[in-house]
Amino acid sequence: MSPREAPSRRPARTILWVLSIICFTVPAWADFHAGMDAANLGDYATALREFRPLAEQGDAIAQYNLGVLYALGQGVPQDYTQARQWYEKAAAQGDATAQYNLGVLYALGRGVPQNYRQAQQWYEEAAAQGYALAQTNLGVLYATGRGVPQDYAKARQWYEEAARGDTLAQTNLGALYALGRGVPQDYIKARQWYEQAATQGNAGAQHRLGDLYALGLGGPQDHSQARQWYEMAAAQGHADAQTVLGRLYEKGEGVPRNFIQAHMWFSLSAAKGSELAFKYRVALAKRMTPLQITKAQKLAREWKSKTP
């Protein structure tokens, strides 16, 4: 979603995408623990030595974990082609996480030519085993029409499958209800899905829930609640939420007017590439004293130093 001055009544929503979530898989036998322990301690060279023989012997979990090392460049130079090859070996044996990661590589064009149709096929393999992230990404493909005909109803079905364990699916369901795509427009349900994801820490959902409170959609208008949700998203580095929060402080909506805080939030968002936040900061600076600007810049530096 692009930055904006204030939430509009028909805000442009972006269906979010799980680009890549890669984690190590742990097998059931003790002999494998040396590799896992090494990986967890950051000793990837040892992990590589432990995983490779097992992977070459055909162990699917070792093959997947070896693919992770190549994908992340841990213990070896980053090599998506090698990652793909090891994922393929594990995926052929039914490893759902490897199937999902293969789908991600095809969707992003890493180690292979970008091919959404291939991504869809691998996501479906993993989704059929109940892998929530793959189900979410299938929903994204249907919502955006990548590799498949655009179909919001199918997108909703996949998001609902994934929503039991994936906050991104919950957020995307909220977006479908807010826009009335694949479902009748229903801001109450949109708010419910956003809140479910937001309370679990999803910054995108927190931002969008703030929008609904600010506009009074799906419930009473409440600028104070909107501010609280924007603050939660902004604290996680969500640039759009930082921009909106800056505007709230500039205007004094839901908070006492505070140009120093507004300038700080605009600076943080602009540092992430928000052109709108940059323009707001330039305009606001003309209304501030040099001392106020210095204080705002100091706050922004301190915030960055404390935030990963």
Short mmCIF file of N, CA, C and O in Angstrom, two decimals, residues 4-8 214-215 221 223 227 230 242-266 276 280-281 283-284 287-288:
data_model
loop_
_atom_site.label_atom_id
_atom_site.label_comp_id
_atom_site.label_asym_id
_atom_site.label_seq_id
_atom_site.Cartn_x
_atom_site.Cartn_y
_atom_site.Cartn_z
N ARG A 4 0.13 7.69 2.10
CA ARG A 4 -0.91 8.65 1.78
C ARG A 4 -1.06 9.63 2.93
O ARG A 4 -0.61 9.37 4.03
N GLU A 5 -1.71 10.73 2.67
CA GLU A 5 -1.86 11.74 3.70
C GLU A 5 -2.73 11.24 4.84
O GLU A 5 -2.43 11.42 6.01
N ALA A 6 -3.84 10.65 4.51
CA ALA A 6 -4.75 10.11 5.53
C ALA A 6 -5.51 8.97 4.90
O ALA A 6 -5.62 8.89 3.67
N PRO A 7 -6.05 8.05 5.69
CA PRO A 7 -6.80 6.93 5.11
C PRO A 7 -7.98 7.44 4.28
O PRO A 7 -8.71 8.33 4.70
N SER A 8 -8.13 6.89 3.07
CA SER A 8 -9.27 7.25 2.23
C SER A 8 -10.37 6.23 2.41
O SER A 8 -10.15 5.14 2.94
N ALA A 214 -9.57 5.01 12.27
CA ALA A 214 -9.49 6.43 11.89
C ALA A 214 -10.68 6.85 11.06
O ALA A 214 -11.16 8.00 11.16
N LEU A 215 -11.19 5.94 10.23
CA LEU A 215 -12.30 6.25 9.34
C LEU A 215 -13.66 5.90 9.93
O LEU A 215 -14.69 6.27 9.37
N GLN A 221 -15.73 5.52 15.03
CA GLN A 221 -14.48 6.22 14.76
C GLN A 221 -13.77 6.50 16.07
O GLN A 221 -14.38 6.94 17.05
N HIS A 223 -9.93 8.02 17.02
CA HIS A 223 -8.59 8.44 16.65
C HIS A 223 -7.54 7.96 17.65
O HIS A 223 -6.39 7.69 17.28
N ARG A 227 -4.40 5.73 16.60
CA ARG A 227 -3.02 6.08 16.93
C ARG A 227 -2.29 4.90 17.57
O ARG A 227 -1.14 4.62 17.23
N TYR A 230 -1.40 2.41 14.90
CA TYR A 230 -0.34 2.95 14.05
C TYR A 230 1.00 2.91 14.78
O TYR A 230 2.03 2.59 14.18
N GLN A 242 4.36 4.86 9.90
CA GLN A 242 5.17 5.96 10.40
C GLN A 242 4.74 7.28 9.76
O GLN A 242 4.68 8.31 10.43
N THR A 243 4.43 7.23 8.47
CA THR A 243 3.99 8.45 7.78
C THR A 243 2.67 8.94 8.34
O THR A 243 2.50 10.13 8.63
N VAL A 244 1.70 8.02 8.50
CA VAL A 244 0.40 8.40 9.02
C VAL A 244 0.53 8.91 10.45
O VAL A 244 -0.11 9.91 10.84
N LEU A 245 1.37 8.27 11.24
CA LEU A 245 1.57 8.70 12.62
C LEU A 245 2.16 10.10 12.66
O LEU A 245 1.78 10.94 13.50
N GLY A 246 3.08 10.38 11.74
CA GLY A 246 3.62 11.73 11.65
C GLY A 246 2.54 12.75 11.38
O GLY A 246 2.52 13.85 11.96
N ARG A 247 1.60 12.41 10.51
CA ARG A 247 0.50 13.33 10.20
C ARG A 247 -0.40 13.54 11.41
O ARG A 247 -0.91 14.65 11.63
N LEU A 248 -0.63 12.47 12.17
CA LEU A 248 -1.45 12.62 13.37
C LEU A 248 -0.81 13.60 14.35
O LEU A 248 -1.50 14.47 14.91
N TYR A 249 0.49 13.49 14.55
CA TYR A 249 1.18 14.42 15.45
C TYR A 249 1.22 15.83 14.87
O TYR A 249 1.14 16.82 15.60
N GLU A 250 1.34 15.92 13.56
CA GLU A 250 1.36 17.25 12.94
C GLU A 250 0.02 17.96 13.11
O GLU A 250 -0.04 19.16 13.38
N LYS A 251 -1.06 17.19 12.96
CA LYS A 251 -2.41 17.77 13.02
C LYS A 251 -3.01 17.76 14.42
O LYS A 251 -4.00 18.45 14.67
N GLY A 252 -2.45 16.92 15.31
CA GLY A 252 -3.03 16.80 16.64
C GLY A 252 -4.30 15.99 16.65
O GLY A 252 -5.25 16.29 17.37
N GLU A 253 -4.34 14.91 15.86
CA GLU A 253 -5.51 14.02 15.81
C GLU A 253 -5.23 12.77 16.63
O GLU A 253 -4.37 11.96 16.29
N GLY A 254 -5.94 12.64 17.76
CA GLY A 254 -5.74 11.48 18.63
C GLY A 254 -4.54 11.61 19.54
O GLY A 254 -4.31 10.76 20.40
N VAL A 255 -3.76 12.68 19.34
CA VAL A 255 -2.58 12.98 20.17
C VAL A 255 -2.44 14.49 20.26
O VAL A 255 -2.94 15.22 19.39
N PRO A 256 -1.77 15.00 21.29
CA PRO A 256 -1.47 16.43 21.30
C PRO A 256 -0.56 16.77 20.12
O PRO A 256 0.32 15.99 19.75
N ARG A 257 -0.79 17.92 19.52
CA ARG A 257 0.05 18.32 18.37
C ARG A 257 1.50 18.43 18.82
O ARG A 257 1.81 19.02 19.85
N ASN A 258 2.41 17.84 18.03
CA ASN A 258 3.81 17.80 18.40
C ASN A 258 4.65 17.73 17.12
O ASN A 258 4.80 16.67 16.53
N PHE A 259 5.17 18.87 16.71
CA PHE A 259 5.93 18.93 15.47
C PHE A 259 7.23 18.12 15.56
O PHE A 259 7.68 17.56 14.55
N ILE A 260 7.82 18.04 16.74
CA ILE A 260 9.06 17.29 16.89
C ILE A 260 8.82 15.80 16.63
O ILE A 260 9.56 15.15 15.89
N GLN A 261 7.75 15.26 17.25
CA GLN A 261 7.40 13.86 17.01
C GLN A 261 7.02 13.63 15.55
O GLN A 261 7.40 12.62 14.95
N ALA A 262 6.28 14.55 14.97
CA ALA A 262 5.88 14.41 13.57
C ALA A 262 7.11 14.36 12.67
O ALA A 262 7.22 13.50 11.79
N HIS A 263 8.04 15.28 12.89
CA HIS A 263 9.26 15.32 12.08
C HIS A 263 10.05 14.03 12.23
O HIS A 263 10.59 13.49 11.25
N MET A 264 10.13 13.51 13.46
CA MET A 264 10.85 12.26 13.70
C MET A 264 10.25 11.12 12.88
O MET A 264 10.97 10.39 12.19
N TRP A 265 8.92 10.97 12.94
CA TRP A 265 8.28 9.86 12.23
C TRP A 265 8.41 10.04 10.72
O TRP A 265 8.63 9.06 9.98
N PHE A 266 8.31 11.28 10.23
CA PHE A 266 8.52 11.51 8.80
C PHE A 266 9.94 11.13 8.39
O PHE A 266 10.16 10.54 7.33
N LEU A 276 6.52 10.48 0.06
CA LEU A 276 5.47 11.30 0.68
C LEU A 276 5.93 11.80 2.05
O LEU A 276 5.75 12.98 2.38
N TYR A 280 6.39 15.69 3.33
CA TYR A 280 5.78 16.18 4.56
C TYR A 280 6.83 16.78 5.50
O TYR A 280 6.61 17.81 6.14
N ARG A 281 7.97 16.12 5.58
CA ARG A 281 9.03 16.61 6.47
C ARG A 281 9.55 17.96 6.00
O ARG A 281 9.78 18.86 6.81
N ALA A 283 7.95 20.21 4.24
CA ALA A 283 6.93 21.24 4.49
C ALA A 283 6.85 21.57 5.97
O ALA A 283 6.71 22.75 6.35
N LEU A 284 6.94 20.55 6.81
CA LEU A 284 6.83 20.78 8.25
C LEU A 284 8.03 21.56 8.77
O LEU A 284 7.88 22.41 9.67
N ARG A 287 7.92 25.20 9.31
CA ARG A 287 7.11 25.71 10.41
C ARG A 287 7.77 25.46 11.77
O ARG A 287 7.17 25.73 12.81
N MET A 288 8.98 24.94 11.75
CA MET A 288 9.67 24.59 12.98
C MET A 288 10.89 25.49 13.20
O MET A 288 11.46 26.02 12.24
#
